[in-house]
């Protein structure tokens, strides 16, 4: 159940990376949302002191009414590090600390304690070195929620969702099945409506091959898979354009008439989006029963403990989670009347 202001679970991610830095810098600025960091308080205090930031920390009280985060203050749901942390130095002993924060944030969203979760970057390698099978935030949340998520990145000018995510390029064609494409498009359409408040989203769908297959002469995926699925879903009322050649799908006149672009694979769509807005883009996980946003960058171990990391993407992720929580609340109120 959403509140005013929304209550957001904030996971700082890898403790040796820039996530804790960004969290304390964000707390210094304050937020219209209530930010609850799921972290070791000692880690946040130490990082704030290293950065020269005055920070007042208080224990999170889930029974208290939500309130905006005041500059220089932060509520924390404490989770203890296994070992003290040095900025820039990975320690597998803290792998379980990272995943525990994610699980608690997810479960808190599922039970209504939080309205959304916002994640800072994790280091997959050190989590696996801790003996935890881990391929990413999205996969962990999907398993926890029993869902099949869709990855979408957004900047103010563009939203790009992916039909496939982290696959070798040679595996992409056989992964684009009618079942997968249908599920991804329906999820994208549904969440654009329910989580972003877009009444009837128009989605541009890229082809897989150059020139969208050139009528079957440059590949058969468009003819045999993509076109039939789009025709079926159009008959169900979805507003879909394509399949379009990817080299012209992102031109300004087409984007001006669209709410999102569906790319067939990771590097078909994300280079365009990141060229437009790297450092202010938001990673949004669609298809979950919860709201989750994330930054568009990694742990940047070499910048940890400095003021050099860009805060823009975390600010954008918090703003997007706040907007989505508000939209979900409006949808719930309309459904109840």
XYZ file of C-alpha atoms in Angstrom:
337
model
C 0.000 0.000 0.000
C 1.565 3.279 -1.071
C 1.833 6.306 1.163
C 2.626 10.008 0.955
C 5.564 10.327 0.902
C 6.607 6.921 -0.435
C 8.914 4.811 1.713
C 11.853 3.551 -0.353
C 14.278 0.783 0.604
C 17.784 1.798 -0.449
C 20.452 -0.906 -0.760
C 24.031 0.474 -0.966
C 25.350 -2.622 -2.766
C 29.016 -3.594 -2.623
C 30.401 -2.056 0.585
C 33.860 -1.513 -0.913
C 32.431 0.341 -3.918
C 30.840 3.730 -4.442
C 27.364 2.662 -3.300
C 27.827 3.716 0.354
C 29.368 7.014 -0.832
C 26.368 7.752 -3.017
C 23.912 6.869 -0.248
C 25.463 9.252 2.281
C 25.792 11.997 -0.333
C 22.130 11.545 -1.239
C 21.188 11.738 2.447
C 23.107 15.001 2.698
C 20.833 16.422 -0.002
C 17.607 15.029 1.472
C 14.645 13.704 -0.502
C 10.860 14.182 -0.770
C 10.653 10.395 -0.285
C 11.503 8.581 2.928
C 14.771 6.783 2.287
C 15.543 3.720 4.401
C 19.076 2.387 3.954
C 19.459 -1.343 4.529
C 23.078 -1.303 5.611
C 25.624 -1.424 8.392
C 25.323 1.931 10.201
C 29.025 1.872 11.056
C 29.888 1.571 7.356
C 27.767 4.597 6.458
C 29.145 6.687 9.330
C 32.731 5.793 8.427
C 32.166 6.630 4.758
C 30.460 9.923 5.630
C 33.398 10.887 7.851
C 35.865 9.976 5.102
C 33.954 12.229 2.684
C 33.615 15.048 5.185
C 29.816 14.765 5.345
C 27.881 15.367 8.551
C 25.293 12.608 8.824
C 22.810 11.816 11.570
C 21.637 8.186 11.552
C 18.570 6.818 13.292
C 17.085 3.325 13.446
C 14.199 2.696 11.077
C 10.832 2.367 12.801
C 8.360 0.653 10.436
C 5.462 1.658 12.709
C 6.160 5.385 12.438
C 4.392 7.379 9.716
C 6.589 8.020 6.670
C 8.230 11.401 6.324
C 10.531 13.050 3.798
C 14.242 12.560 4.317
C 15.641 15.744 5.818
C 19.079 16.915 4.637
C 21.814 15.339 6.717
C 19.570 12.619 8.186
C 19.081 8.975 7.241
C 16.992 6.120 8.638
C 18.781 2.775 8.621
C 17.501 -0.788 8.935
C 20.743 -2.242 10.317
C 22.501 -5.201 8.718
C 25.952 -6.027 10.080
C 29.016 -6.447 7.889
C 30.885 -9.698 8.439
C 34.228 -7.873 8.249
C 35.247 -4.203 8.393
C 35.374 -2.675 4.929
C 38.139 -0.721 3.206
C 37.052 1.396 0.212
C 38.237 -0.162 -3.034
C 39.170 -3.518 -1.462
C 36.785 -6.417 -2.115
C 36.238 -9.017 0.599
C 34.208 -12.183 -0.121
C 33.388 -12.372 3.590
C 30.859 -9.579 2.988
C 29.105 -11.300 0.065
C 26.249 -12.501 2.248
C 25.824 -8.984 3.632
C 25.091 -7.693 0.122
C 22.523 -10.366 -0.753
C 20.889 -10.153 2.683
C 20.166 -6.468 2.108
C 18.590 -7.240 -1.275
C 16.428 -10.021 0.148
C 15.215 -7.884 3.046
C 14.396 -4.991 0.721
C 12.503 -7.280 -1.647
C 10.587 -8.970 1.147
C 9.767 -5.581 2.643
C 8.282 -4.475 -0.672
C 6.274 -7.687 -0.908
C 4.808 -7.307 2.583
C 4.069 -3.581 2.223
C 6.760 -2.218 4.538
C 8.310 -0.394 1.567
C 6.695 1.091 -1.532
C 9.715 0.442 -3.753
C 13.374 -0.522 -3.649
C 16.318 1.344 -5.168
C 19.592 -0.503 -5.624
C 23.175 0.710 -5.852
C 25.679 -1.460 -7.744
C 26.892 -4.866 -6.585
C 30.018 -6.800 -7.582
C 28.885 -10.156 -8.965
C 32.339 -11.719 -8.858
C 32.952 -11.239 -5.146
C 29.461 -12.520 -4.305
C 30.206 -15.686 -6.248
C 33.603 -15.887 -4.535
C 31.630 -15.989 -1.274
C 30.025 -19.230 -2.463
C 26.686 -17.637 -3.409
C 25.362 -18.499 -6.898
C 24.544 -15.008 -8.159
C 24.052 -13.684 -11.684
C 22.549 -10.309 -10.834
C 19.941 -8.256 -9.014
C 17.255 -9.058 -11.564
C 17.646 -12.811 -11.323
C 17.651 -12.766 -7.507
C 14.488 -10.643 -7.419
C 12.817 -12.788 -10.062
C 13.412 -15.936 -8.010
C 12.310 -14.235 -4.792
C 9.110 -12.923 -6.393
C 8.380 -15.942 -8.595
C 8.276 -13.698 -11.676
C 9.741 -13.338 -15.167
C 11.124 -9.808 -15.336
C 11.872 -7.518 -18.263
C 14.794 -5.088 -18.207
C 14.165 -1.479 -19.209
C 16.471 1.521 -19.014
C 15.108 5.046 -19.143
C 16.239 8.634 -19.511
C 13.806 11.543 -19.934
C 14.115 11.328 -23.722
C 13.879 7.570 -24.206
C 12.855 4.231 -22.694
C 14.457 1.038 -24.023
C 13.325 -2.454 -23.006
C 15.110 -5.659 -23.981
C 13.720 -8.880 -25.408
C 16.946 -10.645 -24.362
C 19.517 -9.424 -21.862
C 22.924 -10.902 -21.036
C 23.337 -13.463 -23.809
C 26.212 -14.056 -26.221
C 25.206 -12.625 -29.569
C 25.273 -16.050 -31.221
C 22.522 -17.228 -28.831
C 20.136 -14.336 -29.413
C 18.292 -15.564 -32.551
C 17.159 -18.855 -31.036
C 16.186 -17.091 -27.800
C 13.681 -14.873 -29.611
C 10.779 -17.287 -29.625
C 7.114 -16.364 -30.065
C 6.499 -17.232 -26.404
C 9.297 -14.996 -25.105
C 8.473 -12.090 -27.394
C 4.764 -12.248 -26.529
C 5.520 -12.302 -22.791
C 8.004 -9.432 -22.985
C 5.697 -7.173 -25.003
C 2.697 -7.870 -22.765
C 4.792 -7.165 -19.668
C 6.148 -3.949 -21.162
C 2.695 -2.734 -22.186
C 1.173 -3.655 -18.813
C 3.848 -1.961 -16.700
C 3.965 1.181 -18.829
C 0.278 1.493 -17.998
C 0.238 0.350 -14.368
C 3.610 1.592 -13.092
C 4.240 4.640 -15.244
C 0.658 5.787 -15.787
C 0.752 5.781 -19.608
C -2.849 5.210 -20.720
C -2.189 3.563 -24.098
C 1.528 3.124 -24.696
C 2.930 3.096 -28.214
C 5.866 0.713 -28.488
C 8.395 0.664 -31.329
C 9.693 -2.868 -31.912
C 13.082 -3.364 -33.534
C 13.804 -6.154 -35.949
C 16.656 -8.527 -35.228
C 18.492 -8.344 -38.548
C 19.858 -5.443 -40.606
C 17.013 -3.625 -42.380
C 14.603 -5.737 -40.284
C 15.438 -8.747 -42.439
C 14.808 -7.103 -45.819
C 11.639 -9.139 -46.374
C 13.353 -12.396 -45.428
C 16.459 -11.884 -47.588
C 18.650 -10.910 -44.600
C 17.184 -13.307 -42.065
C 13.864 -15.001 -41.384
C 13.242 -14.040 -37.728
C 11.138 -11.014 -38.633
C 8.932 -12.964 -41.033
C 8.595 -16.118 -38.956
C 8.513 -14.793 -35.383
C 8.338 -11.030 -34.892
C 5.694 -10.039 -37.432
C 3.200 -12.777 -36.445
C 3.510 -11.936 -32.729
C 3.029 -8.214 -33.402
C -0.027 -8.925 -35.564
C -1.535 -11.109 -32.833
C -0.983 -8.508 -30.126
C -2.286 -5.665 -32.283
C -5.514 -7.639 -32.646
C -5.680 -7.577 -28.826
C -5.476 -3.783 -28.760
C -1.773 -3.093 -28.260
C -0.245 -0.148 -30.129
C 2.864 -1.654 -31.714
C 4.989 -0.289 -34.554
C 7.410 -2.568 -36.377
C 9.444 -4.550 -36.795
C 11.620 -1.537 -37.600
C 15.230 -1.485 -38.756
C 17.207 -0.684 -35.630
C 19.331 1.884 -37.438
C 16.279 4.076 -38.054
C 14.074 3.167 -35.064
C 15.836 5.740 -32.895
C 15.521 8.775 -35.152
C 13.873 11.750 -33.423
C 10.633 11.836 -35.424
C 9.855 8.200 -34.574
C 10.800 8.552 -30.905
C 8.630 11.648 -30.581
C 5.568 9.468 -31.233
C 6.549 6.529 -29.013
C 6.577 5.699 -25.304
C 9.207 2.947 -25.453
C 11.424 1.004 -27.830
C 11.819 -2.761 -27.591
C 15.278 -3.879 -28.704
C 15.950 -7.513 -29.490
C 19.293 -7.664 -27.669
C 21.402 -5.737 -25.183
C 23.774 -3.861 -27.479
C 21.113 -3.063 -30.055
C 19.320 -0.572 -27.832
C 21.404 0.359 -24.812
C 24.296 2.124 -26.589
C 21.797 4.651 -27.970
C 20.232 5.242 -24.568
C 23.552 5.504 -22.761
C 24.864 7.910 -25.377
C 21.866 10.103 -24.615
C 22.130 9.965 -20.852
C 24.832 7.875 -19.205
C 25.075 8.840 -15.559
C 21.416 9.862 -15.367
C 19.765 6.728 -16.723
C 17.636 4.447 -14.561
C 17.435 0.668 -14.760
C 13.810 -0.381 -14.148
C 12.839 -4.007 -13.596
C 9.423 -4.652 -15.127
C 7.288 -7.740 -14.594
C 7.758 -7.917 -10.824
C 4.981 -7.524 -8.232
C 7.167 -4.810 -6.678
C 8.804 -1.595 -7.895
C 12.567 -1.758 -8.335
C 14.860 0.835 -9.873
C 18.634 0.941 -10.020
C 21.593 2.985 -11.170
C 23.071 2.547 -14.635
C 26.704 2.064 -13.548
C 28.985 -0.288 -11.666
C 30.831 -0.308 -8.348
C 33.733 1.933 -9.522
C 36.101 0.587 -6.862
C 38.785 3.098 -7.852
C 36.463 5.982 -6.904
C 35.251 4.554 -3.582
C 35.882 6.810 -0.622
C 36.174 9.915 -2.800
C 33.724 12.567 -3.942
C 34.371 11.791 -7.618
C 31.491 9.390 -8.357
C 28.526 10.926 -10.171
C 25.402 11.044 -7.998
C 23.074 11.676 -10.952
C 21.926 8.134 -11.661
C 21.026 7.404 -8.025
C 19.043 10.645 -7.829
C 17.247 9.667 -11.043
C 16.556 6.146 -9.703
C 15.039 7.554 -6.507
C 12.941 10.051 -8.465
C 11.715 7.291 -10.789
C 10.827 4.985 -7.883
C 8.940 7.865 -6.249
C 7.031 8.552 -9.473
C 6.223 4.879 -9.988
C 5.034 4.450 -6.393
C 2.714 7.416 -6.868
C 1.383 6.016 -10.139
C 0.786 2.605 -8.541
C -1.115 4.282 -5.703
C -3.337 6.163 -8.160
C -4.015 2.941 -10.063
C -4.999 1.206 -6.816
C -7.352 4.004 -5.852
C -9.038 3.938 -9.263
C -9.402 0.159 -9.066
C -11.018 0.459 -5.634
C -13.684 2.944 -6.765
